[in-house]
Coordinates of C-alpha atoms in Angstrom, one line a residue:
M1 CA -9.1 -11.9 -47.1
S2 CA -9.1 -9.2 -49.8
E3 CA -12.5 -7.9 -48.7
T4 CA -11.7 -7.6 -45.0
D5 CA -8.2 -6.4 -45.8
A6 CA -9.7 -3.4 -47.6
V7 CA -12.1 -2.5 -44.9
F8 CA -9.9 -1.0 -42.2
R9 CA -6.3 -1.5 -41.2
I10 CA -3.9 -0.3 -38.4
G11 CA -0.4 -1.6 -39.1
Q12 CA -0.5 -5.4 -39.3
Y13 CA -4.0 -5.5 -37.7
F14 CA -7.2 -5.3 -39.8
L15 CA -10.9 -5.9 -39.4
G16 CA -12.5 -9.1 -40.5
K17 CA -15.2 -11.6 -39.7
R18 CA -15.4 -15.3 -38.9
P19 CA -17.3 -17.5 -41.3
N20 CA -21.1 -17.4 -40.7
S21 CA -20.7 -14.5 -38.1
D22 CA -21.7 -10.9 -38.3
S23 CA -19.4 -9.7 -35.5
W24 CA -16.3 -7.9 -36.4
C25 CA -12.9 -9.2 -35.2
A26 CA -9.4 -7.9 -34.9
C27 CA -7.4 -9.9 -37.3
W28 CA -3.6 -10.4 -37.8
Y29 CA -1.3 -12.8 -39.5
D30 CA 0.9 -15.0 -37.2
P31 CA 4.1 -15.9 -39.1
K32 CA 4.8 -18.8 -36.6
T33 CA 1.6 -20.7 -37.3
R34 CA 1.2 -19.2 -40.8
Q35 CA -2.4 -18.5 -40.0
T36 CA -4.7 -15.5 -39.6
K37 CA -5.7 -15.1 -36.0
R38 CA -8.9 -13.3 -34.8
A39 CA -10.2 -11.8 -31.6
S40 CA -13.8 -10.7 -31.4
L41 CA -14.5 -7.0 -30.9
G42 CA -18.1 -7.6 -29.7
T43 CA -19.9 -5.5 -32.3
N44 CA -21.3 -5.8 -35.8
V45 CA -21.3 -2.1 -36.4
L46 CA -18.4 -1.0 -38.7
Q47 CA -17.8 2.4 -37.0
E48 CA -17.7 0.9 -33.6
A49 CA -15.4 -1.9 -34.8
K50 CA -12.9 0.7 -36.1
I51 CA -12.8 2.3 -32.7
K52 CA -12.5 -1.0 -30.9
L53 CA -9.7 -2.1 -33.2
A54 CA -7.8 1.0 -32.4
E55 CA -8.2 0.3 -28.7
Y56 CA -7.2 -3.3 -29.2
V57 CA -4.0 -2.4 -31.0
T58 CA -3.1 0.2 -28.3
E59 CA -3.5 -2.4 -25.6
Y60 CA -2.3 -5.7 -27.1
A61 CA 0.0 -4.9 -30.1
K62 CA 3.6 -5.9 -29.5
R63 CA 6.0 -2.9 -29.5
R64 CA 9.7 -3.0 -29.9
N65 CA 11.9 0.1 -29.7
E66 CA 9.3 2.5 -31.2
P67 CA 10.5 6.0 -31.7
T68 CA 9.4 8.2 -28.9
S69 CA 8.3 10.8 -31.4
E70 CA 5.8 8.3 -32.8
T71 CA 4.5 6.9 -29.5
G72 CA 1.6 8.7 -27.8
L73 CA 1.7 9.2 -24.1
A74 CA -2.0 8.2 -23.9
S75 CA -1.1 4.7 -25.3
V76 CA 1.8 4.4 -22.9
F77 CA -0.4 5.2 -20.0
M78 CA -3.1 2.8 -21.2
R79 CA -0.7 -0.1 -21.7
Y80 CA 1.0 0.6 -18.3
F81 CA -2.4 0.5 -16.6
K82 CA -3.7 -2.6 -18.4
H83 CA -0.5 -4.7 -18.1
H84 CA 0.8 -3.6 -14.7
S85 CA -1.1 -1.1 -12.6
E86 CA -4.6 -2.6 -13.0
K87 CA -3.4 -5.7 -11.1
T88 CA -2.3 -3.7 -8.0
R89 CA -4.3 -2.6 -5.0
S90 CA -3.7 1.1 -6.0
A91 CA -5.3 0.6 -9.4
G92 CA -8.1 3.2 -8.7
P93 CA -5.9 6.0 -7.5
N94 CA -3.4 5.3 -10.3
R95 CA -6.0 5.4 -13.0
R96 CA -7.3 8.7 -11.6
A97 CA -3.7 10.1 -11.7
L98 CA -3.2 9.1 -15.3
E99 CA -6.5 10.7 -16.3
L100 CA -5.4 13.9 -14.6
M101 CA -2.2 13.8 -16.5
L102 CA -4.0 13.4 -19.8
D103 CA -6.4 16.2 -19.0
S104 CA -3.4 18.5 -18.5
M105 CA -1.8 17.6 -21.9
E106 CA -2.4 18.5 -25.4
P107 CA -4.3 15.8 -27.3
G108 CA -2.0 13.4 -29.1
A109 CA 1.0 14.4 -27.1
S110 CA 4.0 12.1 -27.8
V111 CA 6.6 10.6 -25.4
A112 CA 9.3 12.7 -27.1
G113 CA 7.3 15.8 -26.2
Y114 CA 7.3 14.9 -22.5
T115 CA 10.3 17.1 -21.9
V116 CA 11.4 18.6 -18.5
A117 CA 9.9 21.9 -19.5
E118 CA 6.6 20.1 -20.3
Q119 CA 6.7 18.3 -17.0
K120 CA 7.1 21.6 -15.2
R121 CA 4.2 23.1 -17.1
I122 CA 1.9 20.1 -16.2
A123 CA 3.0 20.4 -12.5
S124 CA 2.1 24.1 -12.6
C125 CA -1.2 23.3 -14.2
L126 CA -2.1 20.7 -11.5
R127 CA -1.2 23.1 -8.8
G128 CA -3.3 25.8 -10.5
K129 CA -6.3 23.4 -10.3
G130 CA -5.9 23.3 -6.5
Y131 CA -4.0 20.0 -6.0
S132 CA -1.4 20.0 -3.3
A133 CA 2.3 19.8 -3.9
G134 CA 2.4 16.3 -2.4
Y135 CA -0.5 15.0 -4.6
T136 CA 0.9 16.7 -7.7
R137 CA 4.2 14.9 -7.1
R138 CA 2.4 11.6 -6.7
V139 CA 0.4 12.0 -9.9
M140 CA 3.5 12.8 -11.9
G141 CA 5.4 10.0 -10.2
I142 CA 2.8 7.6 -11.6
A143 CA 3.1 9.1 -15.0
A144 CA 6.9 8.7 -14.7
A145 CA 6.5 5.1 -13.7
A146 CA 4.4 4.5 -16.9
V147 CA 7.1 6.0 -19.1
N148 CA 9.9 4.1 -17.4
W149 CA 7.9 0.9 -17.6
A150 CA 7.6 1.4 -21.4
W151 CA 11.4 1.9 -21.6
K152 CA 12.3 -1.1 -19.4
N153 CA 10.0 -3.3 -21.4
G154 CA 11.7 -2.3 -24.7
E155 CA 8.6 -0.6 -26.1
I156 CA 10.3 2.8 -26.8
D157 CA 13.7 3.5 -28.2
R158 CA 15.1 5.7 -25.5
Q159 CA 14.7 6.7 -21.9
V160 CA 13.0 10.0 -21.1
P161 CA 14.5 12.3 -18.5
I162 CA 12.1 12.8 -15.5
V163 CA 12.2 15.6 -13.0
L164 CA 9.5 15.3 -10.3
P165 CA 8.2 18.5 -8.6
P166 CA 9.2 19.1 -4.9
E167 CA 7.0 17.5 -2.3
G168 CA 6.2 20.6 -0.4
E169 CA 5.8 20.8 3.3
G170 CA 4.5 17.7 5.0
R171 CA 0.8 17.9 6.1
E172 CA 0.3 14.5 7.7
R173 CA -2.2 14.6 10.5
I174 CA -0.7 13.5 13.9
M175 CA -3.1 12.2 16.5
T176 CA -3.0 12.9 20.2
I177 CA -3.0 10.1 22.8
Q178 CA -6.4 11.2 23.8
E179 CA -7.7 10.9 20.2
M180 CA -6.2 7.4 19.8
A181 CA -7.8 6.5 23.1
R182 CA -11.2 7.7 21.8
L183 CA -10.8 5.7 18.7
W184 CA -9.7 2.6 20.6
E185 CA -12.6 2.6 23.1
T186 CA -15.3 3.1 20.6
D187 CA -17.4 0.1 19.6
M188 CA -16.1 -1.6 16.5
P189 CA -16.1 -5.1 14.9
P190 CA -13.4 -7.6 16.0
H191 CA -11.6 -7.5 12.7
L192 CA -11.2 -3.7 12.9
R193 CA -10.0 -3.8 16.5
M194 CA -7.3 -6.4 15.5
F195 CA -6.3 -4.1 12.6
L196 CA -6.1 -1.1 14.9
A197 CA -4.0 -3.0 17.5
L198 CA -1.6 -4.1 14.7
L199 CA -1.4 -0.5 13.4
I200 CA -0.4 0.8 16.8
G201 CA 1.9 -2.1 17.6
T202 CA 3.8 -2.2 14.3
A203 CA 3.5 1.3 12.8
S204 CA 3.3 -0.6 9.5
R205 CA 1.5 0.1 6.2
P206 CA -2.1 -0.9 6.2
E207 CA -1.8 -3.2 3.2
A208 CA 1.0 -5.2 4.9
L209 CA -1.2 -5.7 8.0
L210 CA -4.2 -6.9 6.0
Q211 CA -2.0 -9.5 4.5
L212 CA -0.2 -10.5 7.8
T213 CA -0.6 -14.1 8.9
R214 CA 0.0 -15.9 12.2
E215 CA 2.8 -17.9 10.5
Q216 CA 4.7 -14.6 9.9
C217 CA 4.7 -14.0 13.7
D218 CA 7.5 -15.8 15.6
L219 CA 6.5 -15.2 19.2
G220 CA 9.2 -17.5 20.4
H221 CA 11.9 -15.1 19.1
G222 CA 9.6 -12.0 19.4
V223 CA 9.8 -11.1 15.7
I224 CA 7.2 -10.3 13.0
D225 CA 8.3 -10.7 9.4
L226 CA 6.0 -8.3 7.5
N227 CA 7.1 -9.7 4.1
P228 CA 5.1 -12.9 3.4
P229 CA 6.8 -15.9 1.8
G230 CA 7.1 -15.6 -2.0
R231 CA 6.6 -11.9 -2.1
A232 CA 9.5 -10.0 -3.7
R233 CA 10.9 -7.2 -1.6
T234 CA 10.1 -3.9 -3.2
K235 CA 11.1 -0.3 -2.5
K236 CA 8.3 -0.2 0.0
R237 CA 10.2 -2.5 2.3
R238 CA 8.3 -4.8 4.7
P239 CA 10.9 -5.3 7.5
R240 CA 11.3 -7.7 10.4
I241 CA 10.2 -6.0 13.5
P242 CA 9.9 -6.9 17.3
V243 CA 6.7 -7.9 18.9
P244 CA 5.6 -5.3 21.6
E245 CA 4.4 -6.8 24.8
F246 CA 0.8 -5.5 24.5
L247 CA 0.5 -7.0 21.0
R248 CA 1.4 -10.6 22.0
S249 CA -2.1 -11.4 23.3
W250 CA -3.7 -10.2 20.1
I251 CA -1.4 -12.4 18.0
E252 CA -1.9 -15.4 20.3
S253 CA -5.6 -15.1 19.9
V254 CA -5.3 -16.3 16.3
A255 CA -4.3 -20.0 15.8
S256 CA -3.3 -19.8 12.1
G257 CA -4.0 -17.8 8.9
H258 CA -4.6 -14.1 8.5
L259 CA -4.8 -12.0 11.6
V260 CA -7.4 -9.6 10.2
T261 CA -10.4 -11.6 9.0
Y262 CA -14.1 -11.1 8.5
K263 CA -16.3 -14.2 8.7
D264 CA -13.1 -16.2 8.8
K265 CA -11.9 -14.8 5.5
P266 CA -9.1 -12.3 4.8
I267 CA -10.2 -8.9 3.6
L268 CA -8.8 -6.5 1.0
K269 CA -10.1 -3.2 2.3
I270 CA -11.2 -1.9 5.6
N271 CA -12.4 1.6 4.6
G272 CA -16.1 1.2 5.5
A273 CA -15.5 -0.2 9.0
W274 CA -12.8 2.5 9.6
R275 CA -15.1 5.3 8.6
A276 CA -17.9 4.0 10.9
A277 CA -15.6 3.7 13.9
R278 CA -14.0 7.2 13.2
E279 CA -17.5 8.8 13.1
S280 CA -18.5 7.0 16.3
A281 CA -15.4 8.3 18.0
G282 CA -16.2 11.8 16.8
L283 CA -12.9 12.2 14.9
P284 CA -12.4 14.2 11.7
S285 CA -12.4 12.6 8.2
E286 CA -8.7 13.4 7.8
I287 CA -7.8 10.6 10.2
V288 CA -7.2 7.5 8.1
P289 CA -5.3 4.2 8.8
Y290 CA -2.0 5.8 7.6
T291 CA -2.5 8.5 10.3
I292 CA -1.7 5.9 12.9
R293 CA 1.6 5.1 11.1
H294 CA 2.6 8.8 11.0
T295 CA 1.6 9.3 14.6
M296 CA 3.6 6.3 15.8
A297 CA 6.7 7.5 13.9
T298 CA 6.3 10.9 15.5
E299 CA 5.9 9.3 19.0
L300 CA 9.1 7.2 18.5
I301 CA 11.1 10.2 17.5
T302 CA 9.8 12.4 20.4
R303 CA 10.6 9.6 22.8
G304 CA 14.3 9.5 21.7
V305 CA 14.3 6.4 19.6
P306 CA 17.5 6.4 17.5
E307 CA 16.9 7.3 13.8
I308 CA 18.2 4.0 12.5
E309 CA 15.7 2.1 14.7
V310 CA 12.8 4.3 13.5
A311 CA 13.9 3.8 9.8
S312 CA 14.2 0.1 10.3
L313 CA 10.8 -0.3 11.9
M314 CA 9.1 1.9 9.3
G315 CA 10.8 0.1 6.4
H316 CA 12.6 3.2 5.2
V317 CA 15.9 3.1 3.4
M318 CA 19.0 4.4 5.1
P319 CA 22.7 3.9 4.2
N320 CA 23.8 0.4 5.0
L321 CA 20.4 -0.5 6.4
R322 CA 19.4 -2.8 3.5
T323 CA 22.5 -4.9 4.2
T324 CA 22.6 -4.9 8.0
G325 CA 18.8 -5.1 8.3
R326 CA 19.0 -8.8 7.3
Y327 CA 20.9 -9.6 10.5
V328 CA 19.8 -7.2 13.2
H329 CA 16.7 -9.2 14.2
V330 CA 18.9 -11.9 15.7
R331 CA 20.4 -9.5 18.3
P332 CA 19.0 -9.7 21.8
D333 CA 18.4 -5.9 21.8
F334 CA 16.7 -5.9 18.4
L335 CA 15.0 -2.5 18.0
A336 CA 14.7 -2.5 21.8
N337 CA 14.2 1.3 22.0
A338 CA 11.5 1.2 19.4
K339 CA 9.7 -1.7 21.0
Q340 CA 9.7 0.0 24.4
A341 CA 8.4 3.3 22.9
I342 CA 5.5 1.5 21.2
D343 CA 4.6 -0.2 24.5
E344 CA 4.8 3.1 26.3
V345 CA 2.3 4.6 23.7
A346 CA 0.0 1.6 24.1
S347 CA 0.2 1.9 27.9
A348 CA -0.6 5.6 27.7
I349 CA -3.7 4.8 25.6
D350 CA -4.6 2.0 27.9
R351 CA -4.7 4.4 30.9
V352 CA -6.9 7.0 29.1
A353 CA -9.3 4.7 27.2
A354 CA -12.2 2.9 28.8
R355 CA -11.2 -0.3 27.0
S356 CA -7.9 -2.1 27.7
M357 CA -5.3 -2.4 25.0
V358 CA -4.7 -6.0 25.9
N359 CA -6.9 -8.6 24.3
F360 CA -9.5 -9.3 27.0
N361 CA -9.7 -13.0 26.5
M362 CA -6.0 -13.5 26.6
R363 CA -5.8 -11.2 29.7
A364 CA -8.4 -13.5 31.4
N365 CA -6.2 -16.4 30.6
S366 CA -3.2 -14.6 32.1
V367 CA -5.2 -13.9 35.3
L368 CA -6.0 -17.6 35.6
D369 CA -2.4 -18.5 35.0
S370 CA -1.4 -16.2 37.9
I371 CA -3.4 -18.3 40.4
A372 CA -1.5 -21.1 42.1
K373 CA -2.9 -24.6 42.1
D374 CA -3.9 -24.3 45.7
G375 CA -6.2 -21.3 44.8
T376 CA -4.0 -18.6 46.2
P377 CA -2.9 -15.7 43.9
M378 CA 0.7 -15.9 42.9
R379 CA 2.9 -12.9 43.9
K380 CA 3.6 -10.5 41.0
S381 CA 7.2 -9.7 40.4
Q382 CA 6.6 -6.0 39.6
K383 CA 4.0 -3.4 40.1
T384 CA 2.4 -2.4 36.8
V385 CA 0.9 0.8 35.5
G386 CA -1.5 0.0 32.6
F387 CA 0.3 -3.2 31.5
L388 CA 3.9 -2.0 31.5
P389 CA 6.4 -2.3 34.4
E390 CA 6.5 0.9 36.4
R391 CA 10.1 1.6 35.4
M392 CA 8.9 2.1 31.8
V393 CA 6.5 4.9 32.6
G394 CA 8.4 6.7 35.4
A395 CA 8.2 6.5 39.2
T396 CA 5.1 8.7 39.3
G397 CA 3.1 6.3 37.2
I398 CA 2.4 9.2 34.8
E399 CA 3.4 8.9 31.1
P400 CA 6.1 11.6 30.3
V401 CA 4.5 14.4 28.3
T402 CA 5.2 14.4 24.6
P403 CA 4.2 16.9 21.9
T404 CA 1.2 14.7 20.7
M405 CA -0.1 14.4 24.3
S406 CA -0.2 18.1 24.9
R407 CA -2.1 19.1 21.7

């Protein structure tokens, strides 16, 4: 070991080779087994091996209560990404955010140097590069998550004060009823239409809907539990919400498994199909799946839905909501105002669009069910406009004008 030990060393790690092999390895002594362990670095070039050993140590070396003055932010970001963020759906955007942070810092910046003043300087630097206030806050929020992750996992010896920049004015795009109707009536594959129906019917986050299964939808009680079994409830809450009337036929069309599937398999991303449908509808690129969520929240508010119902439906945190939210779904009037408002929006789209909001196959079944055994049509209990009872849309049969309809 004396020859390899003298080659190159970083702390307890050093370069070495296995017998009868030219490839360099990262080597370290394991006191538990009393053996030297090795991990191949995939190169037989010494200079490359030195660089790869440094990367290996940064990623895999065990750290306990290291002084923040001796811990580089770059290594904290790398370890956070490799051990946590890389496994999430937002890995790509998170990696880009951490790269932007490193580009705005001095080379070799330490965790101790990440002071409040330095954070403000970086925020100003990002804004100077043309990034919005909202995106700047998100980028720095990911950096803050990395530093806090290192603290919570005992890798650094103290917590670092974090002050995020203000969000700035909201710039979310809100669609009109006419725009949503254009999107709905355009030709699109079945999995995207199911996804769009769920977006309108639940106002939920796209990721939650791509993971939604038939087993999470209790049509008997009229409740959807957006949090799948076994998933820990995080800050981005996935609440229990009511099933709007128009959405029932879409859920009923799936016997079991994921609601949004392509070739009978669940999908992770829907970006390509969404872009194609958006372009076919002649809508701008700023309209993304999240736009439907923002639009539905705006519609609920403008239609007078109580704030606590909107917060509960959207999965937002309000005082006492986390506790009471576990029980409100058993009430007969569970989010009744929100449910009715969603059905009103869907009915408005239904009357404008050339395609019905109700699943056609299920609607056909309903028509057949409405015919008596002797072949005569059964009498309807209420006149309907779109697919809602007339009382929900007003005596004139015209949807009440809202801010999004008049744009």
